[in-house]
Amino acid sequence: MAVSSPLPRWAPTPSPSRPLWLWGGGTPDARTGSGGEGWSLGRIFPWASAWQRRAPAGVDGRGPAGFDGVEVAPSTRAAVAPAPVRWAGTDEDPGVFLTWEDVCVSVAAGAYGAQPVSILSGITGHAGPGEVLAIMGPSGCGKTTLLDTLAGRLGPGITQTGSILINGRREKLAFGTSAYVTQDNVLMSTMSVREAVYYSAQLQLPGSMPAVEKRAHADAVIREMGLGDAMDTRIGGRMTKGISGGQRKRVTICIEMLTRPRLLFLDEPTSGLDSAASYHVMSHIARVAAREGMTVVAAVHQPSGDVFDLFHRLCLLAYGRTVFFGPASDANQVITLHCK
Ligand SMILES: Nc1ncnc2c1ncn2[C@@H]1O[C@H](COP(=O)(O)OP(=O)(O)OP(=O)(O)O)[C@@H](O)[C@H]1O
């Protein structure tokens, strides 16, 4: 059940010329996602057909009956079921469907004769509310670059082509809509968990929100990330012992969750953690995603089997190209088939 939040919330601005659910032409082809000449939203981005229907959420979290677009349903192996998607027209907050098509990223030629380098080519995929999409692949295959591209964080000198759509439209991600958790935990070692999260709440939450509500909201976020017992423990650092590495990662995620983002990007959320701590971190994220209808995209390195089971969808990259994109539950079968 989604928690109603007093925080300002981004919503797609309706197009002045045509409503969102008809975007892509509203043609039979776009609705069914099959056949027809040329480009169609429904064919390329299957969720568009469901969006256009404006169907009510299913009771079991699997979307409306007869839903033939993208699977919003969790993989059967997923330990955490996504929340019922709040469909357009039935709720003021339908969540974020992120889609990308034929994305190519390259580094421009350098000043000292360095040749342009292609990092990603022809990457297409999607992620929806309540889902955890894992981006996996060997080191240097382009996971972080894809995450940065989707989050609009590419630096200067890097060029990008292709289309990235939020709820079917080219939108800039406003503050509070999305959050990005980097690999590094930048935390004050002398603060307690509660102090660190309260401090960020003071900075990030609207000035009009009373301090007592900010603290209550911060407490709720700390607890939902499973840090209730460590609230008053010092974070610690190299010289002073404090909370564990996994807890430190969860504090970092807590801080990014304060604004209740609809879209969460995570770069290597489990790096440096053992398999139990990794599972703790990812299971809390998956649970919040499911409950809040949050869309999660995470670049992940060598997850354990238990962590992998939490992923609903997998984007497997190699040499900057997609090797597999689909339900995580299908990945083993496909990989086994191709590796014979
Ligand atoms: N600004 C840049 N200039 C030149 N090359 C770059 C730049 N950014 C990324 N690359 C190259 O692009 C490739 C992909 O980098 P990226 O960091 O996305 O890989 P990754 O899959 O996240 O790796 P890892 O798992 O080791 O973190 C690497 O070969 C990297 O050297």
Short mmCIF file of C-alpha atoms and ligand atoms in Angstrom, two decimals:
data_model
loop_
_atom_site.label_atom_id
_atom_site.label_comp_id
_atom_site.label_asym_id
_atom_site.label_seq_id
_atom_site.Cartn_x
_atom_site.Cartn_y
_atom_site.Cartn_z
CA MET A 1 0.00 0.00 0.00
CA ALA A 2 1.49 3.32 -0.97
CA VAL A 3 2.19 5.69 1.87
CA SER A 4 0.75 9.12 1.16
CA SER A 5 3.53 11.64 1.37
CA PRO A 6 3.38 15.37 2.00
CA LEU A 7 6.32 15.83 -0.35
CA PRO A 8 5.95 17.62 -3.68
CA ARG A 9 5.56 15.07 -6.45
CA TRP A 10 6.50 15.27 -10.08
CA ALA A 11 3.90 14.22 -12.61
CA PRO A 12 4.13 14.14 -16.39
CA THR A 13 2.89 17.36 -17.86
CA PRO A 14 0.05 16.65 -20.26
CA SER A 15 0.91 17.37 -23.85
CA PRO A 16 -0.96 20.44 -25.06
CA SER A 17 -1.74 18.73 -28.37
CA ARG A 18 -2.54 15.15 -27.41
CA PRO A 19 -3.11 13.21 -24.23
CA LEU A 20 -0.40 10.92 -22.91
CA TRP A 21 -2.35 7.69 -23.43
CA LEU A 22 -2.62 8.35 -27.14
CA TRP A 23 1.06 9.08 -27.51
CA GLY A 24 2.53 7.00 -30.30
CA GLY A 25 -0.33 7.70 -32.63
CA GLY A 26 -3.08 5.76 -30.87
CA THR A 27 -3.15 3.57 -33.92
CA PRO A 28 -4.30 -0.05 -33.74
CA ASP A 29 -0.69 -0.95 -34.32
CA ALA A 30 0.49 1.08 -31.37
CA ARG A 31 -2.17 -0.48 -29.13
CA THR A 32 -1.52 -4.06 -30.01
CA GLY A 33 2.20 -3.71 -30.36
CA SER A 34 2.32 -5.79 -33.52
CA GLY A 35 2.44 -5.49 -37.26
CA GLY A 36 2.25 -2.33 -39.29
CA GLU A 37 4.82 -0.30 -41.11
CA GLY A 38 7.46 1.81 -39.48
CA TRP A 39 7.73 3.04 -35.94
CA SER A 40 5.13 2.48 -33.26
CA LEU A 41 5.32 3.02 -29.53
CA GLY A 42 3.39 -0.16 -28.80
CA ARG A 43 5.74 -2.31 -30.83
CA ILE A 44 8.91 -0.92 -29.35
CA PHE A 45 7.75 -0.21 -25.81
CA PRO A 46 5.17 -2.84 -24.95
CA TRP A 47 3.98 -1.13 -21.74
CA ALA A 48 2.57 1.66 -23.89
CA SER A 49 -0.36 -0.53 -24.84
CA ALA A 50 -1.29 -1.03 -21.20
CA TRP A 51 -0.80 2.64 -20.48
CA GLN A 52 -3.14 3.54 -23.30
CA ARG A 53 -5.83 1.27 -21.91
CA ARG A 54 -5.82 3.02 -18.53
CA ALA A 55 -6.87 -0.19 -16.91
CA PRO A 56 -7.34 -0.57 -13.15
CA ALA A 57 -4.71 -2.39 -11.14
CA GLY A 58 -5.19 -6.09 -10.63
CA VAL A 59 -5.77 -7.38 -7.14
CA ASP A 60 -2.78 -9.66 -7.18
CA GLY A 61 -0.27 -7.05 -8.29
CA ARG A 62 -0.18 -8.44 -11.80
CA GLY A 63 -1.94 -5.57 -13.49
CA PRO A 64 -5.22 -5.80 -15.30
CA ALA A 65 -6.66 -9.01 -16.71
CA GLY A 66 -5.75 -9.63 -20.33
CA PHE A 67 -2.74 -7.36 -20.01
CA ASP A 68 -0.56 -8.24 -22.96
CA GLY A 69 2.06 -5.55 -22.75
CA VAL A 70 5.24 -5.68 -20.78
CA GLU A 71 5.11 -8.03 -17.82
CA VAL A 72 4.58 -5.90 -14.78
CA ALA A 73 4.20 -9.19 -12.95
CA PRO A 74 7.16 -10.28 -10.90
CA SER A 75 9.26 -13.17 -11.98
CA THR A 76 8.02 -16.33 -10.36
CA ARG A 77 11.34 -16.59 -8.58
CA ALA A 78 11.17 -13.10 -7.15
CA ALA A 79 10.93 -13.19 -3.40
CA VAL A 80 9.20 -9.82 -3.26
CA ALA A 81 6.13 -9.21 -5.36
CA PRO A 82 5.78 -5.75 -6.91
CA ALA A 83 2.93 -3.61 -5.72
CA PRO A 84 -0.13 -3.28 -7.91
CA VAL A 85 0.79 -0.65 -10.46
CA ARG A 86 -1.24 2.48 -10.05
CA TRP A 87 -2.48 3.03 -13.58
CA ALA A 88 -2.95 6.39 -15.21
CA GLY A 89 -6.38 7.74 -14.57
CA THR A 90 -6.93 5.66 -11.43
CA ASP A 91 -4.46 7.44 -9.20
CA GLU A 92 -2.70 10.75 -9.25
CA ASP A 93 0.65 9.00 -9.07
CA PRO A 94 1.07 6.26 -11.66
CA GLY A 95 4.78 5.69 -11.00
CA VAL A 96 7.56 5.90 -13.53
CA PHE A 97 7.91 3.76 -16.61
CA LEU A 98 11.38 4.28 -17.97
CA THR A 99 12.08 3.14 -21.52
CA TRP A 100 15.13 3.48 -23.68
CA GLU A 101 15.63 2.59 -27.30
CA ASP A 102 18.73 2.27 -29.44
CA VAL A 103 20.86 4.17 -26.97
CA CYS A 104 24.46 4.70 -28.10
CA VAL A 105 27.09 6.42 -26.00
CA SER A 106 30.57 7.37 -27.08
CA VAL A 107 33.46 9.46 -25.88
CA ALA A 108 34.33 12.25 -28.27
CA ALA A 109 37.77 12.46 -29.87
CA GLY A 110 40.36 13.80 -27.44
CA ALA A 111 42.44 16.95 -27.75
CA TYR A 112 45.69 14.98 -28.22
CA GLY A 113 44.57 12.84 -31.13
CA ALA A 114 42.66 10.27 -29.04
CA GLN A 115 40.12 8.46 -31.19
CA PRO A 116 36.42 8.51 -30.32
CA VAL A 117 35.46 5.46 -28.30
CA SER A 118 32.10 3.76 -28.43
CA ILE A 119 30.98 2.65 -24.95
CA LEU A 120 27.37 1.56 -25.55
CA SER A 121 25.64 0.69 -28.79
CA GLY A 122 22.03 -0.06 -29.59
CA ILE A 123 20.81 -0.56 -26.02
CA THR A 124 17.03 -0.95 -25.69
CA GLY A 125 15.03 -1.79 -22.58
CA HIS A 126 12.50 -0.71 -20.01
CA ALA A 127 11.80 -0.66 -16.27
CA GLY A 128 8.48 -0.20 -14.52
CA PRO A 129 6.99 0.61 -11.11
CA GLY A 130 7.53 -1.93 -8.36
CA GLU A 131 10.28 -3.65 -10.32
CA VAL A 132 13.97 -4.07 -9.74
CA LEU A 133 15.93 -4.10 -13.00
CA ALA A 134 19.49 -5.35 -12.63
CA ILE A 135 22.16 -4.29 -15.10
CA MET A 136 24.85 -6.93 -15.08
CA GLY A 137 27.91 -7.85 -17.08
CA PRO A 138 31.68 -8.09 -16.82
CA SER A 139 33.82 -5.22 -15.62
CA GLY A 140 34.08 -2.46 -18.22
CA CYS A 141 31.03 -3.62 -20.22
CA GLY A 142 29.25 -0.29 -19.62
CA LYS A 143 26.95 -0.84 -16.62
CA THR A 144 27.72 2.46 -14.90
CA THR A 145 27.64 4.28 -18.21
CA LEU A 146 24.16 2.92 -18.94
CA LEU A 147 23.00 3.87 -15.44
CA ASP A 148 24.45 7.39 -15.85
CA THR A 149 22.85 7.70 -19.28
CA LEU A 150 19.40 6.74 -18.00
CA ALA A 151 19.79 9.07 -15.02
CA GLY A 152 20.95 11.95 -17.23
CA ARG A 153 24.33 12.13 -15.53
CA LEU A 154 26.73 11.80 -18.43
CA GLY A 155 29.67 14.15 -18.16
CA PRO A 156 31.09 16.53 -20.75
CA GLY A 157 32.81 15.03 -23.78
CA ILE A 158 30.41 12.09 -23.88
CA THR A 159 27.82 11.99 -26.63
CA GLN A 160 24.59 10.07 -26.51
CA THR A 161 22.02 9.18 -29.15
CA GLY A 162 18.78 7.22 -29.01
CA SER A 163 15.65 7.86 -27.06
CA ILE A 164 15.02 7.75 -23.30
CA LEU A 165 11.41 8.26 -22.28
CA ILE A 166 9.73 8.73 -18.93
CA ASN A 167 6.12 7.60 -19.05
CA GLY A 168 6.32 7.72 -22.82
CA ARG A 169 7.64 11.24 -23.05
CA ARG A 170 10.93 13.02 -23.13
CA GLU A 171 10.99 14.60 -19.69
CA LYS A 172 13.75 15.89 -17.53
CA LEU A 173 13.85 14.19 -14.14
CA ALA A 174 12.87 16.82 -11.59
CA PHE A 175 14.33 16.95 -8.08
CA GLY A 176 12.57 14.42 -5.90
CA THR A 177 11.43 12.26 -8.81
CA SER A 178 14.62 10.28 -9.05
CA ALA A 179 17.58 9.54 -6.85
CA TYR A 180 21.00 8.11 -7.61
CA VAL A 181 23.02 6.15 -5.08
CA THR A 182 26.68 6.09 -6.04
CA GLN A 183 29.13 3.33 -5.15
CA ASP A 184 30.72 5.41 -2.39
CA ASN A 185 29.13 6.06 0.97
CA VAL A 186 29.80 9.71 1.74
CA LEU A 187 28.84 9.91 5.41
CA MET A 188 30.14 11.76 8.46
CA SER A 189 31.81 9.12 10.60
CA THR A 190 31.09 10.96 13.86
CA MET A 191 27.31 11.16 13.35
CA SER A 192 24.82 8.53 14.44
CA VAL A 193 22.49 6.99 11.86
CA ARG A 194 19.63 9.13 13.14
CA GLU A 195 21.70 12.33 13.03
CA ALA A 196 22.91 11.67 9.49
CA VAL A 197 19.42 11.04 8.16
CA TYR A 198 17.84 13.92 10.14
CA TYR A 199 20.49 16.28 8.85
CA SER A 200 19.77 15.29 5.24
CA ALA A 201 16.04 15.55 5.90
CA GLN A 202 16.53 19.15 7.02
CA LEU A 203 18.33 19.91 3.77
CA GLN A 204 16.18 17.96 1.33
CA LEU A 205 12.62 18.22 2.59
CA PRO A 206 10.53 21.31 1.89
CA GLY A 207 11.06 24.27 4.19
CA SER A 208 7.30 24.43 4.73
CA MET A 209 7.33 20.98 6.36
CA PRO A 210 7.40 21.24 10.18
CA ALA A 211 10.60 19.95 11.81
CA VAL A 212 8.67 17.37 13.79
CA GLU A 213 7.23 15.91 10.58
CA LYS A 214 10.65 15.86 8.98
CA ARG A 215 11.99 13.86 11.92
CA ALA A 216 9.03 11.47 11.86
CA HIS A 217 9.50 10.98 8.11
CA ALA A 218 13.25 10.35 8.57
CA ASP A 219 12.50 7.83 11.33
CA ALA A 220 10.07 6.00 9.06
CA VAL A 221 12.63 5.81 6.25
CA ILE A 222 15.32 4.56 8.65
CA ARG A 223 13.00 1.83 9.91
CA GLU A 224 11.87 0.72 6.47
CA MET A 225 15.50 0.14 5.54
CA GLY A 226 15.82 -2.11 8.60
CA LEU A 227 18.00 0.27 10.62
CA GLY A 228 15.65 0.79 13.57
CA ASP A 229 18.02 -0.98 15.96
CA ALA A 230 21.05 1.00 14.80
CA MET A 231 19.47 4.46 14.92
CA ASP A 232 21.72 5.74 17.68
CA THR A 233 24.86 3.92 16.66
CA ARG A 234 27.75 5.97 15.37
CA ILE A 235 28.41 5.57 11.65
CA GLY A 236 32.14 5.28 12.18
CA GLY A 237 34.92 5.10 9.66
CA ARG A 238 38.46 3.89 9.18
CA MET A 239 39.66 4.96 12.60
CA THR A 240 36.48 4.47 14.65
CA LYS A 241 34.31 1.39 14.64
CA GLY A 242 30.69 2.03 13.89
CA ILE A 243 27.87 0.38 11.96
CA SER A 244 28.65 -2.43 9.51
CA GLY A 245 29.41 -1.94 5.82
CA GLY A 246 25.95 -3.16 4.82
CA GLN A 247 24.30 -0.81 7.31
CA ARG A 248 26.42 2.06 5.99
CA LYS A 249 25.16 1.33 2.49
CA ARG A 250 21.59 1.28 3.80
CA VAL A 251 22.11 4.68 5.48
CA THR A 252 23.31 6.06 2.13
CA ILE A 253 20.19 4.65 0.48
CA CYS A 254 17.97 6.03 3.30
CA ILE A 255 19.27 9.52 2.58
CA GLU A 256 18.35 9.17 -1.10
CA MET A 257 14.94 7.76 -0.19
CA LEU A 258 13.95 10.77 1.89
CA THR A 259 12.23 12.50 -0.99
CA ARG A 260 10.35 9.27 -1.83
CA PRO A 261 11.77 9.09 -5.36
CA ARG A 262 9.65 7.30 -7.97
CA LEU A 263 12.82 6.16 -9.73
CA LEU A 264 15.93 4.93 -7.92
CA PHE A 265 19.28 4.34 -9.59
CA LEU A 266 21.85 2.31 -7.68
CA ASP A 267 25.45 1.88 -8.76
CA GLU A 268 26.87 -1.33 -7.32
CA PRO A 269 24.77 -1.27 -4.13
CA THR A 270 26.35 -4.52 -2.95
CA SER A 271 30.00 -3.88 -3.78
CA GLY A 272 32.30 -4.76 -0.90
CA LEU A 273 29.54 -6.58 1.00
CA ASP A 274 29.32 -10.27 1.78
CA SER A 275 26.39 -12.25 0.46
CA ALA A 276 24.27 -11.89 3.63
CA ALA A 277 24.77 -8.11 3.80
CA SER A 278 24.11 -7.83 0.06
CA TYR A 279 20.86 -9.70 0.49
CA HIS A 280 19.86 -7.42 3.37
CA VAL A 281 20.48 -4.31 1.29
CA MET A 282 18.73 -5.57 -1.85
CA SER A 283 15.78 -7.15 -0.07
CA HIS A 284 14.98 -3.88 1.70
CA ILE A 285 15.17 -2.02 -1.59
CA ALA A 286 12.98 -4.59 -3.33
CA ARG A 287 10.44 -4.43 -0.51
CA VAL A 288 10.21 -0.64 -0.60
CA ALA A 289 10.01 -0.72 -4.41
CA ALA A 290 7.15 -3.21 -4.22
CA ARG A 291 5.25 -1.28 -1.59
CA GLU A 292 5.76 2.19 -3.02
CA GLY A 293 5.59 1.29 -6.71
CA MET A 294 9.11 2.65 -7.08
CA THR A 295 11.12 1.84 -10.20
CA VAL A 296 14.61 0.58 -9.37
CA VAL A 297 17.50 0.29 -11.81
CA ALA A 298 20.69 -1.14 -10.30
CA ALA A 299 24.09 -1.94 -11.75
CA VAL A 300 25.10 -5.09 -9.91
CA HIS A 301 28.30 -7.07 -9.83
CA GLN A 302 28.27 -10.82 -9.15
CA PRO A 303 25.08 -11.16 -7.08
CA SER A 304 24.54 -14.30 -5.04
CA GLY A 305 21.67 -16.57 -6.05
CA ASP A 306 19.46 -15.15 -3.30
CA VAL A 307 20.10 -11.58 -4.42
CA PHE A 308 19.54 -12.53 -8.06
CA ASP A 309 16.15 -13.96 -7.11
CA LEU A 310 15.08 -10.48 -6.00
CA PHE A 311 15.48 -9.07 -9.50
CA HIS A 312 12.44 -8.92 -11.71
CA ARG A 313 14.23 -8.05 -14.90
CA LEU A 314 17.78 -8.39 -16.13
CA CYS A 315 19.78 -6.37 -18.64
CA LEU A 316 22.96 -8.30 -19.35
CA LEU A 317 25.66 -6.36 -21.17
CA ALA A 318 28.89 -7.41 -22.86
CA TYR A 319 31.24 -5.10 -24.75
CA GLY A 320 28.67 -2.31 -24.60
CA ARG A 321 25.87 -4.34 -26.18
CA THR A 322 22.82 -6.11 -24.78
CA VAL A 323 23.29 -9.86 -24.55
CA PHE A 324 20.02 -10.49 -22.74
CA PHE A 325 17.08 -8.36 -21.69
CA GLY A 326 14.03 -9.89 -20.09
CA PRO A 327 12.63 -11.46 -16.93
CA ALA A 328 15.49 -12.47 -14.64
CA SER A 329 13.84 -15.87 -14.27
CA ASP A 330 14.43 -16.55 -17.98
CA ALA A 331 18.10 -15.61 -17.91
CA ASN A 332 19.49 -18.95 -16.75
CA GLN A 333 17.61 -20.83 -19.43
CA VAL A 334 18.75 -18.47 -22.19
CA ILE A 335 22.35 -18.37 -21.01
CA THR A 336 22.51 -22.16 -20.65
CA LEU A 337 21.08 -22.54 -24.14
CA HIS A 338 23.62 -20.18 -25.70
CA CYS A 339 26.60 -21.43 -23.75
CA LYS A 340 26.20 -25.08 -24.76
N1 LIG B 1 34.81 9.33 -19.85
C1 LIG B 1 35.33 8.22 -20.38
N2 LIG B 1 36.37 8.31 -21.25
C2 LIG B 1 36.88 7.19 -21.81
N3 LIG B 1 36.44 5.95 -21.59
C3 LIG B 1 35.41 5.81 -20.73
C4 LIG B 1 34.80 6.93 -20.09
N4 LIG B 1 33.82 6.47 -19.29
C5 LIG B 1 33.80 5.13 -19.43
N5 LIG B 1 34.77 4.74 -20.29
C6 LIG B 1 35.05 3.36 -20.69
O1 LIG B 1 33.81 2.75 -20.98
C7 LIG B 1 33.84 1.40 -20.57
C8 LIG B 1 32.64 1.12 -19.66
O2 LIG B 1 32.83 1.79 -18.41
P1 LIG B 1 31.82 1.59 -17.21
O3 LIG B 1 32.36 2.30 -16.02
O4 LIG B 1 30.47 1.94 -17.67
O5 LIG B 1 31.92 0.01 -17.02
P2 LIG B 1 31.31 -0.91 -15.87
O6 LIG B 1 30.67 -2.06 -16.55
O7 LIG B 1 30.49 -0.11 -14.94
O8 LIG B 1 32.64 -1.39 -15.15
P3 LIG B 1 32.88 -1.85 -13.63
O9 LIG B 1 32.02 -3.06 -13.40
O10 LIG B 1 34.33 -2.19 -13.61
O11 LIG B 1 32.54 -0.69 -12.75
C9 LIG B 1 35.18 1.17 -19.88
O12 LIG B 1 36.04 0.53 -20.80
C10 LIG B 1 35.66 2.54 -19.57
O13 LIG B 1 37.06 2.61 -19.60
#
